[in-house]
XYZ file of C-alpha atoms in Angstrom:
669
model
C 48.273 81.160 109.073
C 50.683 80.381 112.017
C 52.244 83.528 113.628
C 55.691 82.224 113.270
C 55.401 82.369 109.457
C 53.886 85.885 109.650
C 57.209 87.121 111.074
C 59.021 85.743 107.981
C 56.535 87.179 105.508
C 56.819 90.713 107.135
C 60.647 90.459 106.798
C 60.276 89.789 103.103
C 57.833 92.544 102.573
C 59.692 95.340 104.415
C 63.249 94.468 103.411
C 64.709 97.070 101.319
C 67.420 96.944 98.539
C 70.927 97.736 99.913
C 71.378 94.771 102.246
C 71.760 96.673 105.567
C 72.286 93.333 107.233
C 75.798 93.247 105.656
C 77.279 95.742 108.044
C 79.941 95.582 109.441
C 81.657 95.203 106.031
C 81.716 96.452 102.545
C 78.567 97.113 100.444
C 77.417 95.353 97.367
C 76.019 97.898 94.766
C 73.351 97.580 92.183
C 73.538 99.084 88.744
C 70.356 100.859 87.595
C 69.063 99.413 84.336
C 71.398 96.566 84.605
C 70.755 94.822 87.909
C 67.746 92.625 88.783
C 64.671 94.504 90.195
C 62.381 92.613 92.802
C 58.926 91.696 91.725
C 55.916 90.419 93.703
C 56.219 86.748 94.457
C 54.182 84.345 92.380
C 52.799 82.836 95.738
C 52.679 84.041 99.252
C 55.655 82.778 101.279
C 55.775 80.046 102.321
C 52.365 78.564 101.187
C 52.963 75.734 98.896
C 56.745 75.441 99.675
C 56.625 71.843 100.803
C 54.749 70.756 97.747
C 57.261 72.578 95.660
C 60.251 70.835 97.298
C 58.555 67.460 96.932
C 57.872 67.898 93.364
C 61.339 69.114 92.722
C 63.084 66.329 94.678
C 60.859 63.759 92.842
C 61.892 65.167 89.522
C 65.579 64.987 90.371
C 65.148 61.406 91.280
C 63.651 60.740 87.917
C 65.642 62.970 85.636
C 68.969 63.788 87.455
C 70.099 60.409 88.794
C 69.569 61.204 92.570
C 69.593 58.063 94.584
C 69.058 59.458 97.977
C 68.808 62.952 99.411
C 67.740 64.948 102.562
C 66.316 68.452 102.770
C 65.888 70.754 105.759
C 64.201 74.203 105.685
C 64.194 76.791 108.428
C 61.988 79.922 108.709
C 61.897 82.613 111.266
C 64.028 80.600 113.719
C 61.966 77.245 113.349
C 62.366 74.091 111.353
C 59.750 74.148 108.588
C 60.716 70.988 106.797
C 63.209 68.080 107.450
C 62.535 65.328 105.055
C 64.330 62.341 103.410
C 64.036 61.293 99.832
C 64.998 58.136 98.074
C 67.478 55.352 99.304
C 70.151 55.528 101.837
C 71.209 52.105 100.596
C 69.924 50.457 97.579
C 71.043 46.934 98.412
C 69.112 46.773 101.780
C 66.354 49.341 100.764
C 66.848 51.426 103.413
C 65.215 54.879 103.010
C 66.620 58.178 103.887
C 65.467 59.642 107.134
C 65.888 63.460 107.400
C 66.508 63.315 110.958
C 68.785 60.436 111.338
C 70.568 59.614 108.036
C 74.037 61.025 108.027
C 75.658 62.341 104.789
C 79.213 63.555 103.996
C 79.016 67.429 103.359
C 82.446 67.984 102.238
C 83.525 71.702 102.316
C 80.415 72.920 104.229
C 82.625 71.543 107.119
C 84.673 74.855 106.811
C 81.735 76.813 108.145
C 81.947 74.896 111.348
C 85.750 75.202 111.396
C 85.471 78.909 110.916
C 82.997 79.259 113.792
C 85.335 77.293 116.012
C 88.005 79.505 115.296
C 85.901 82.597 115.953
C 85.007 81.185 119.215
C 88.636 81.403 120.201
C 88.662 85.046 118.787
C 85.570 85.559 121.235
C 87.441 83.996 124.137
C 90.458 86.189 123.524
C 92.695 83.244 122.523
C 93.206 84.088 118.978
C 93.386 87.458 117.138
C 91.961 87.949 113.755
C 94.881 89.955 112.401
C 97.831 88.478 114.182
C 100.729 86.442 112.518
C 99.457 82.744 112.561
C 102.954 81.653 113.268
C 102.768 83.136 116.839
C 100.123 80.432 117.521
C 101.921 77.402 115.995
C 104.770 75.275 117.377
C 108.007 76.506 115.700
C 109.851 73.137 116.345
C 107.226 71.018 114.520
C 105.619 73.372 112.148
C 108.089 76.083 110.831
C 106.094 77.926 108.204
C 108.447 79.546 105.991
C 106.327 82.258 104.458
C 107.459 85.167 102.211
C 104.975 87.375 103.974
C 103.088 86.938 107.230
C 99.404 85.544 107.074
C 96.602 86.301 109.568
C 93.725 84.211 110.670
C 91.372 86.721 108.672
C 93.385 85.852 105.611
C 93.001 82.010 106.143
C 89.313 82.332 106.679
C 88.960 84.299 103.433
C 91.349 82.301 101.223
C 93.670 85.312 101.001
C 96.995 84.068 102.174
C 98.417 83.813 98.670
C 98.739 80.045 98.566
C 98.712 77.849 95.595
C 96.325 74.761 95.447
C 97.614 71.264 95.399
C 94.845 68.930 94.837
C 96.419 65.509 94.125
C 98.233 63.175 96.348
C 98.032 65.139 99.574
C 95.647 62.880 101.379
C 97.690 59.878 101.783
C 95.717 57.240 103.709
C 96.925 56.092 107.231
C 96.067 53.442 109.434
C 92.926 54.429 111.055
C 94.117 53.082 114.583
C 97.273 55.212 114.266
C 96.664 58.476 112.229
C 99.144 61.179 112.138
C 98.504 64.249 114.271
C 96.945 67.160 112.433
C 99.694 69.508 113.124
C 102.254 67.132 111.587
C 100.036 66.577 108.452
C 99.728 70.263 108.028
C 103.481 70.944 108.586
C 104.570 68.298 105.902
C 101.977 69.815 103.269
C 102.544 73.493 103.352
C 101.497 74.998 99.899
C 103.834 77.476 98.450
C 102.921 81.089 98.867
C 102.832 82.360 95.361
C 101.035 85.655 95.605
C 101.155 88.323 98.127
C 98.497 88.040 100.991
C 95.619 90.338 100.414
C 95.803 93.499 102.691
C 93.248 95.654 100.979
C 89.971 93.690 101.294
C 87.974 96.506 99.682
C 90.016 95.697 96.414
C 90.434 91.927 97.074
C 92.193 90.563 94.067
C 94.035 87.211 94.111
C 92.104 85.114 96.563
C 92.466 81.337 95.901
C 90.209 78.764 97.637
C 92.375 76.794 99.939
C 91.722 73.605 101.951
C 94.891 73.733 103.854
C 94.177 77.289 104.999
C 90.971 76.240 106.694
C 92.512 73.018 107.998
C 95.269 75.344 109.552
C 92.649 77.534 111.127
C 91.071 74.479 112.804
C 94.436 73.421 113.914
C 95.096 76.823 115.612
C 91.684 76.533 117.347
C 92.839 73.082 118.701
C 96.079 74.447 119.816
C 94.831 77.309 121.954
C 91.914 75.288 123.244
C 94.014 72.354 124.319
C 91.794 69.544 122.897
C 91.655 67.601 119.552
C 89.643 69.290 116.706
C 87.109 66.574 116.802
C 86.545 66.835 120.630
C 86.492 70.666 120.295
C 83.640 70.425 117.552
C 81.771 67.998 119.707
C 81.868 70.161 122.843
C 81.707 73.616 121.431
C 79.601 73.296 118.445
C 77.476 70.004 118.354
C 76.598 69.735 122.131
C 75.354 73.364 122.581
C 73.273 73.125 119.252
C 71.901 69.537 120.213
C 73.390 68.294 116.893
C 73.410 64.700 118.082
C 73.979 63.093 114.795
C 77.056 65.012 113.599
C 80.785 64.275 113.747
C 84.092 65.206 112.293
C 85.506 61.899 113.388
C 86.802 59.307 110.867
C 85.968 56.500 111.142
C 82.546 57.392 112.625
C 81.474 56.220 116.002
C 79.801 52.983 115.830
C 76.207 54.354 116.850
C 76.587 57.027 113.966
C 78.232 54.700 111.502
C 75.051 52.502 111.485
C 73.071 55.676 110.266
C 75.479 56.607 107.499
C 74.050 56.794 103.995
C 75.968 54.769 101.479
C 77.863 56.863 98.936
C 77.561 55.852 95.183
C 79.566 56.735 92.185
C 78.098 57.865 88.782
C 78.444 54.488 87.083
C 75.361 52.717 85.640
C 74.219 50.825 87.743
C 75.586 52.921 90.503
C 78.253 51.003 92.707
C 78.373 51.505 96.582
C 81.609 53.087 97.813
C 83.199 52.861 101.315
C 83.262 55.661 103.735
C 85.577 58.418 102.589
C 88.486 59.432 104.934
C 89.807 62.983 104.716
C 91.494 63.031 108.103
C 94.729 64.838 106.752
C 92.528 67.894 106.112
C 89.664 66.892 108.724
C 88.695 70.544 109.740
C 88.134 71.365 105.945
C 86.050 68.482 104.724
C 85.407 65.585 107.160
C 81.938 66.642 108.653
C 79.190 63.815 108.608
C 75.791 65.118 109.599
C 71.862 65.046 108.929
C 69.386 67.392 107.383
C 67.793 67.700 110.904
C 71.092 68.682 112.614
C 71.823 71.179 109.842
C 68.600 72.889 110.583
C 69.716 73.526 114.035
C 72.969 75.096 112.707
C 71.152 77.174 110.195
C 68.751 78.443 112.970
C 71.879 79.360 115.070
C 73.582 81.157 112.165
C 70.408 83.200 111.476
C 70.758 84.509 115.112
C 67.847 82.614 116.882
C 69.723 80.727 119.695
C 67.159 81.259 122.437
C 69.907 80.795 125.352
C 73.344 81.631 126.072
C 74.121 77.875 126.359
C 72.876 77.396 122.779
C 74.762 80.302 121.312
C 77.997 79.298 119.660
C 78.996 82.962 118.814
C 77.819 86.470 119.919
C 75.688 88.088 117.449
C 78.289 90.667 116.328
C 80.727 87.899 115.609
C 77.977 86.148 113.509
C 77.154 89.153 111.736
C 80.999 89.704 111.092
C 81.449 86.272 109.594
C 78.544 86.634 107.440
C 79.054 90.225 106.181
C 80.925 91.241 103.238
C 84.589 91.033 104.124
C 85.854 90.213 100.727
C 85.051 93.001 98.153
C 86.621 92.372 94.704
C 84.364 94.780 93.190
C 81.365 96.686 94.435
C 79.237 95.297 91.582
C 80.107 91.397 91.794
C 79.761 88.884 94.510
C 81.720 89.184 97.543
C 82.295 86.907 100.577
C 82.500 86.947 104.356
C 84.770 84.889 106.740
C 84.395 81.464 104.933
C 80.851 82.262 103.846
C 80.440 82.919 100.132
C 77.682 85.417 98.947
C 75.714 85.839 95.869
C 73.112 88.360 94.737
C 70.216 86.376 93.461
C 67.096 88.135 92.271
C 68.042 91.304 94.237
C 68.428 89.275 97.319
C 71.637 88.583 99.286
C 72.249 84.699 99.711
C 75.000 83.462 101.856
C 75.972 80.050 101.070
C 78.603 77.219 100.867
C 78.696 74.026 98.811
C 80.245 70.712 99.689
C 81.459 67.846 97.517
C 83.221 64.570 98.323
C 83.972 61.875 95.719
C 80.529 60.390 96.396
C 78.443 62.987 98.143
C 77.269 66.595 97.421
C 75.489 69.186 99.634
C 74.294 72.749 99.578
C 73.655 75.315 102.461
C 71.884 78.558 101.435
C 70.631 81.328 103.851
C 68.691 84.465 103.054
C 69.253 86.548 106.104
C 66.806 89.102 105.375
C 64.016 86.725 104.847
C 65.161 84.612 107.869
C 65.227 81.651 105.594
C 67.553 78.704 105.317
C 67.850 75.676 102.910
C 70.064 72.481 103.340
C 70.060 69.688 100.694
C 72.495 66.703 100.717
C 72.815 63.745 98.376
C 74.660 60.437 98.342
C 75.825 60.733 94.763
C 77.816 63.406 92.968
C 74.830 64.708 90.908
C 74.738 67.696 88.761
C 71.859 69.565 90.634
C 73.653 72.739 91.712
C 71.242 75.217 92.771
C 68.202 73.699 91.107
C 66.023 73.385 94.295
C 67.096 76.883 95.467
C 66.437 78.242 92.014
C 62.901 76.936 92.160
C 62.258 78.542 95.476
C 63.941 81.915 94.358
C 61.743 81.990 91.219
C 58.519 81.524 93.057
C 59.007 83.465 96.404
C 61.863 85.909 95.823
C 61.207 87.011 91.990
C 63.006 89.685 90.132
C 62.847 91.145 86.529
C 65.912 91.549 84.685
C 66.177 94.739 82.766
C 66.688 93.931 78.872
C 70.320 94.364 77.451
C 71.462 95.165 74.055
C 74.957 94.973 72.691
C 76.382 98.499 72.713
C 78.262 98.114 69.487
C 82.118 97.365 68.922
C 84.366 99.315 71.197
C 88.211 99.186 70.865
C 88.247 99.736 74.840
C 86.798 96.169 75.325
C 89.868 94.583 73.745
C 91.813 95.456 76.999
C 89.792 92.592 78.651
C 90.600 90.006 75.961
C 92.902 86.992 76.708
C 93.086 83.618 78.359
C 92.267 83.166 81.916
C 92.691 80.359 84.558
C 91.500 79.963 88.051
C 93.637 81.189 90.836
C 93.012 77.796 92.415
C 95.945 76.345 90.737
C 99.513 75.069 91.416
C 102.537 76.908 90.215
C 105.287 74.765 91.834
C 104.135 71.340 91.198
C 103.275 69.011 88.332
C 99.758 69.878 88.805
C 100.409 73.174 86.877
C 99.794 71.159 83.577
C 96.127 70.944 84.588
C 95.711 74.584 83.760
C 95.985 73.407 80.054
C 92.569 71.649 80.403
C 91.055 74.450 82.494
C 91.697 77.818 80.689
C 88.915 80.125 79.259
C 89.241 82.732 76.489
C 87.771 86.187 76.627
C 87.098 87.715 73.127
C 85.142 90.723 71.823
C 82.157 89.585 69.905
C 80.925 91.116 66.754
C 78.483 93.422 68.309
C 80.753 94.561 71.198
C 79.855 92.108 73.752
C 82.436 90.006 75.377
C 82.233 86.102 74.710
C 83.702 83.747 77.441
C 84.200 80.015 76.757
C 86.668 77.160 77.169
C 90.016 77.498 75.440
C 91.904 74.092 75.233
C 93.503 74.497 71.855
C 92.502 70.992 71.079
C 94.743 69.676 73.870
C 91.755 67.873 75.593
C 90.664 65.990 72.668
C 94.275 65.034 71.669
C 94.799 63.613 75.058
C 91.728 61.642 75.294
C 92.540 60.278 71.782
C 96.013 59.312 72.750
C 94.873 57.889 76.106
C 92.355 55.584 74.349
C 95.293 53.590 72.780
C 95.513 50.322 74.365
C 92.380 50.613 76.365
C 89.508 50.670 73.899
C 87.041 53.525 73.239
C 84.802 53.921 76.179
C 83.419 57.032 77.549
C 86.400 58.960 79.240
C 86.261 62.074 81.198
C 89.228 64.687 81.383
C 90.731 65.122 84.950
C 88.399 67.670 86.687
C 86.352 67.888 83.434
C 83.907 70.157 85.423
C 86.143 73.095 84.921
C 85.758 72.884 81.068
C 82.373 74.679 81.414
C 81.527 77.575 79.219
C 79.189 80.671 79.799
C 76.394 80.736 77.615
C 75.866 83.821 75.441
C 77.668 87.180 75.777
C 78.430 89.718 78.311
C 77.252 93.220 78.040
C 79.271 96.102 79.617
C 77.269 98.528 81.978
C 77.538 101.983 80.512
C 77.719 103.724 83.829
C 80.331 101.322 85.088
C 83.107 100.594 82.622
C 84.633 97.091 83.159
C 81.552 95.617 84.655
C 79.493 93.187 82.498
C 76.268 91.342 82.914
C 75.386 88.070 81.108
C 72.845 88.393 78.318
C 71.265 85.085 79.360
C 70.987 85.870 83.137
C 71.972 87.969 86.094
C 75.497 86.806 86.520
C 78.034 89.720 86.801
C 81.684 89.937 85.751
C 84.413 92.631 86.209
C 88.039 92.960 85.304
C 90.723 94.685 87.418
C 94.461 95.013 87.483
C 96.576 94.179 90.858
C 99.492 96.121 92.117
C 101.831 93.266 91.141
C 100.685 93.454 87.361
C 98.316 90.479 87.633
C 95.034 90.985 85.767
C 91.896 89.437 87.132
C 88.419 88.554 85.831
C 86.069 88.639 88.870
C 82.700 86.824 89.094
C 80.495 84.544 90.805
C 82.835 83.140 93.529
C 84.871 85.811 95.241
C 87.168 82.960 96.552
C 88.103 81.852 92.959
C 88.605 84.731 90.593
C 90.421 83.962 87.237
C 93.853 85.403 86.413
C 95.004 86.406 82.863
C 97.964 84.155 81.686
C 100.748 84.849 79.062
C 101.129 83.197 75.764
C 103.567 80.652 77.050
C 100.684 79.065 79.089
C 98.105 79.292 76.192
C 96.584 75.839 75.461
C 96.846 76.725 71.599
C 100.425 77.775 71.922
C 101.288 74.585 73.835
C 99.546 72.388 71.286
C 101.555 73.765 68.485
C 104.718 73.335 70.582
C 103.899 69.708 71.208
C 102.854 69.187 67.897
C 106.174 70.067 66.610
C 107.972 67.836 69.298
C 105.709 64.880 68.515
C 106.111 65.160 64.855
C 109.925 65.342 65.155
C 109.757 62.260 67.258
C 107.778 60.303 64.784
C 109.953 61.464 61.973
C 112.969 60.278 63.980
C 111.578 56.881 64.499
C 111.021 56.734 60.739
C 114.512 57.940 59.760
C 117.127 57.254 62.235
C 116.805 53.330 62.062
C 118.401 53.781 58.642
C 121.748 54.928 60.405
C 121.848 51.453 62.355
C 123.622 50.231 59.152
C 126.197 52.928 59.044
C 129.502 53.398 60.886
C 129.699 52.999 64.651
C 129.226 56.779 65.230
C 125.965 56.630 63.198
C 124.716 53.600 64.989
C 125.310 55.328 68.406
C 123.435 58.318 67.221
C 120.521 56.288 65.923
C 120.244 54.230 69.029
C 120.343 57.417 71.286
C 117.886 59.376 69.110
C 115.402 56.262 68.780
C 115.536 55.798 72.615
C 114.736 59.412 73.171
C 111.871 59.405 70.909
C 110.312 56.339 72.390
C 110.763 57.691 75.988
C 109.242 61.055 75.177
C 106.127 59.512 73.275
C 105.700 57.005 76.123
C 105.873 59.867 78.625
C 103.123 61.688 76.628
C 101.002 58.515 76.571
C 101.278 58.265 80.196
C 100.527 61.867 80.938
C 97.522 61.538 78.815
C 96.343 58.544 80.778
C 96.814 60.525 84.031
C 94.912 63.462 82.789
C 91.986 61.572 81.334
C 91.824 58.680 84.007
C 90.215 58.109 87.272
C 91.019 60.768 89.856
C 90.201 58.695 93.065
C 93.695 56.984 93.241
C 95.509 60.272 92.437
C 93.641 62.243 95.005
C 94.765 60.067 98.121
C 98.089 58.958 97.155
C 100.234 59.176 93.771
C 100.607 55.585 92.655
C 103.901 53.860 91.536
C 103.075 54.284 88.002
C 102.689 57.910 88.188
C 106.309 58.051 89.265
C 107.182 55.634 86.450
C 105.730 58.095 83.967
C 107.653 60.897 85.397
C 110.742 58.754 85.161
C 110.292 58.306 81.501
C 110.201 62.112 81.018
C 113.382 62.384 83.059
C 115.210 59.656 81.170
C 114.274 61.213 77.749
C 115.452 64.601 79.019
C 118.756 63.219 80.200
C 119.357 61.762 76.837
C 119.526 65.256 75.227
C 123.235 65.997 76.139
C 124.120 62.486 75.230
C 122.508 62.814 71.808
C 124.139 66.317 71.354
C 127.708 64.879 72.120
C 127.188 61.668 69.944
C 125.839 63.948 67.272
C 128.762 66.261 67.370
C 130.995 63.280 66.823
C 129.158 61.844 64.032
C 128.735 65.273 62.364
C 131.577 64.888 60.080
C 130.524 61.511 58.598
C 126.865 62.786 58.030
C 125.438 64.135 54.563
C 123.839 67.560 54.324
C 120.340 66.028 54.613
C 121.068 63.968 57.821
C 122.773 67.171 59.391
C 119.502 68.941 58.871
C 117.519 66.073 60.371
C 119.804 65.904 63.257
C 119.619 69.962 63.887
C 115.937 69.627 63.758
C 115.805 66.628 66.082
C 118.037 68.189 68.614
C 116.076 71.491 68.586
C 112.772 69.381 68.995
C 114.069 67.380 71.996
C 115.425 70.560 73.589
C 111.983 72.192 73.083
C 110.478 69.144 74.756
C 112.900 69.377 77.694
C 112.035 73.248 78.037
C 108.325 72.339 77.939
C 108.614 69.669 80.784
C 110.717 72.187 82.884
C 108.069 75.042 82.399
C 105.179 72.770 83.486
C 107.112 71.220 86.506
C 107.210 67.905 84.752
C 110.905 67.392 84.906
C 111.502 65.142 87.807
C 109.222 64.522 90.730
C 107.729 67.804 91.713
C 104.778 66.865 93.756
C 102.950 68.244 96.548
């Protein structure tokens, strides 16, 4: 066996639990009798690894719809495997080359941006805990924050900002793009939570593209060169990453090597190169598996010369260590790096997804091992390749669990929760209705966690089908409508900490100082926060059912008044118009929430504003109906008065619903 692999094998054999490599930072703790316990591997690492990867990638092409993919593996500071699979372009028959075929890697870009920002910290040009506003041009980018935010809080998604997902990437002429600082200054998300100060009890993080893009802009400002040039000269050149770029469009010599992205249709349709220049530091990297092998080797601390070292070892360690500690027993995170505890091994990682590409980067620091895999289609293969590797070479046994029986204390965790990655000040708040999970106590005392939409998802899909047939439709961001299989069992020694019956995933619950209550779990950058009854999908379903039912009743009854006196005719016309406008708005909203997200992501189209106009017009008719109804009151029989009161109440309820969900007017990012 080659000596280079012997180093890695010894690292695996002598590594002890506790993850000493996490220092400096907080510590993840295991729970005896609940957490995974390491077992001997099924095979000697890394014998048979290449065959395992080839087998899994072949299976993914046959069963998971993979068109093209690239994989790189590094072990003990050396590239172990760089290989392409499948097609880079179906039409031309061009195959994926692991070293030269470029893929979009989405949010994996954030790791490079964070590294660039930490280089400025290393050079003394930025401070991790200084107010970011001291590095920004006040005349062009006046951040009006409720509380100051630091670079550390940007890199840990801890600034308290909301997430606006749609309409914030307006396309520009590629020959005349807006400067990054101008873009970020025009799209500042609202600061809806206090920035996290106590990272040892980190509650309320919210994954934020804008935060990482701002960190990239800060690095650009103090370095006095555009971010794309900064990445070329401070990151890619030292690591000899010749096939990597943040530039959009790509330079001509790289564009010829770019894999074609495909959608999820059958047959798959090729898509144009995606442009994310408005958030470039957060999502715009194009790279190859071969280049990512060099990045992984550097992140594992194997730069052989100072010229190749992008960061000093202590700063690399700081980035990768547990800086975000929501709870000692669940997953934490570093500076931009996410972390998970898989088979009693610490894995630091980042996923990346664009509309037509998907990628994963995962490192096991104590095993000196790294894996990168990229796809030119948004396939559902998250963690599958890494899972095969973990189960063969880094195995663990899960202690058996049994439900402890019913306990009143567990009722404290019950309720409905939504991700903190949400909008509270724009129309996108309504997306929470399709992304809510409910926590209830099961019959044997375990917690049950699953989707809670109150039937709104099905109702909106059914409504949206009107006028466009009954083809297959997906709700907007349907991936958030996932459920956790099985129940969750509480640790006897750690109240409030739960492990899944069906696996090793962990959950915990905690209250913040501001009164918010959080469910913490897999991703430290995206906990869930408990919501009140007004945000409950079931409550909103009943509220809307009453409003819609009253509108339909009004359309059936008010036309009768058209044959009455002038006051009755005016009332009927106003009521019928309001009912039609409100129903048309709900139909349009259903089409938005169940339609194609691509157009909405880059720029809100004219028909979006037309739909919002319908809701605004219907709302403005409420005071008109009230005035006309009061004038017609004396001429109405008792039954008509009851109907009018119900109608006005329902219309006011609908206006209140629009106001609560930021749908009254044009509240966009």
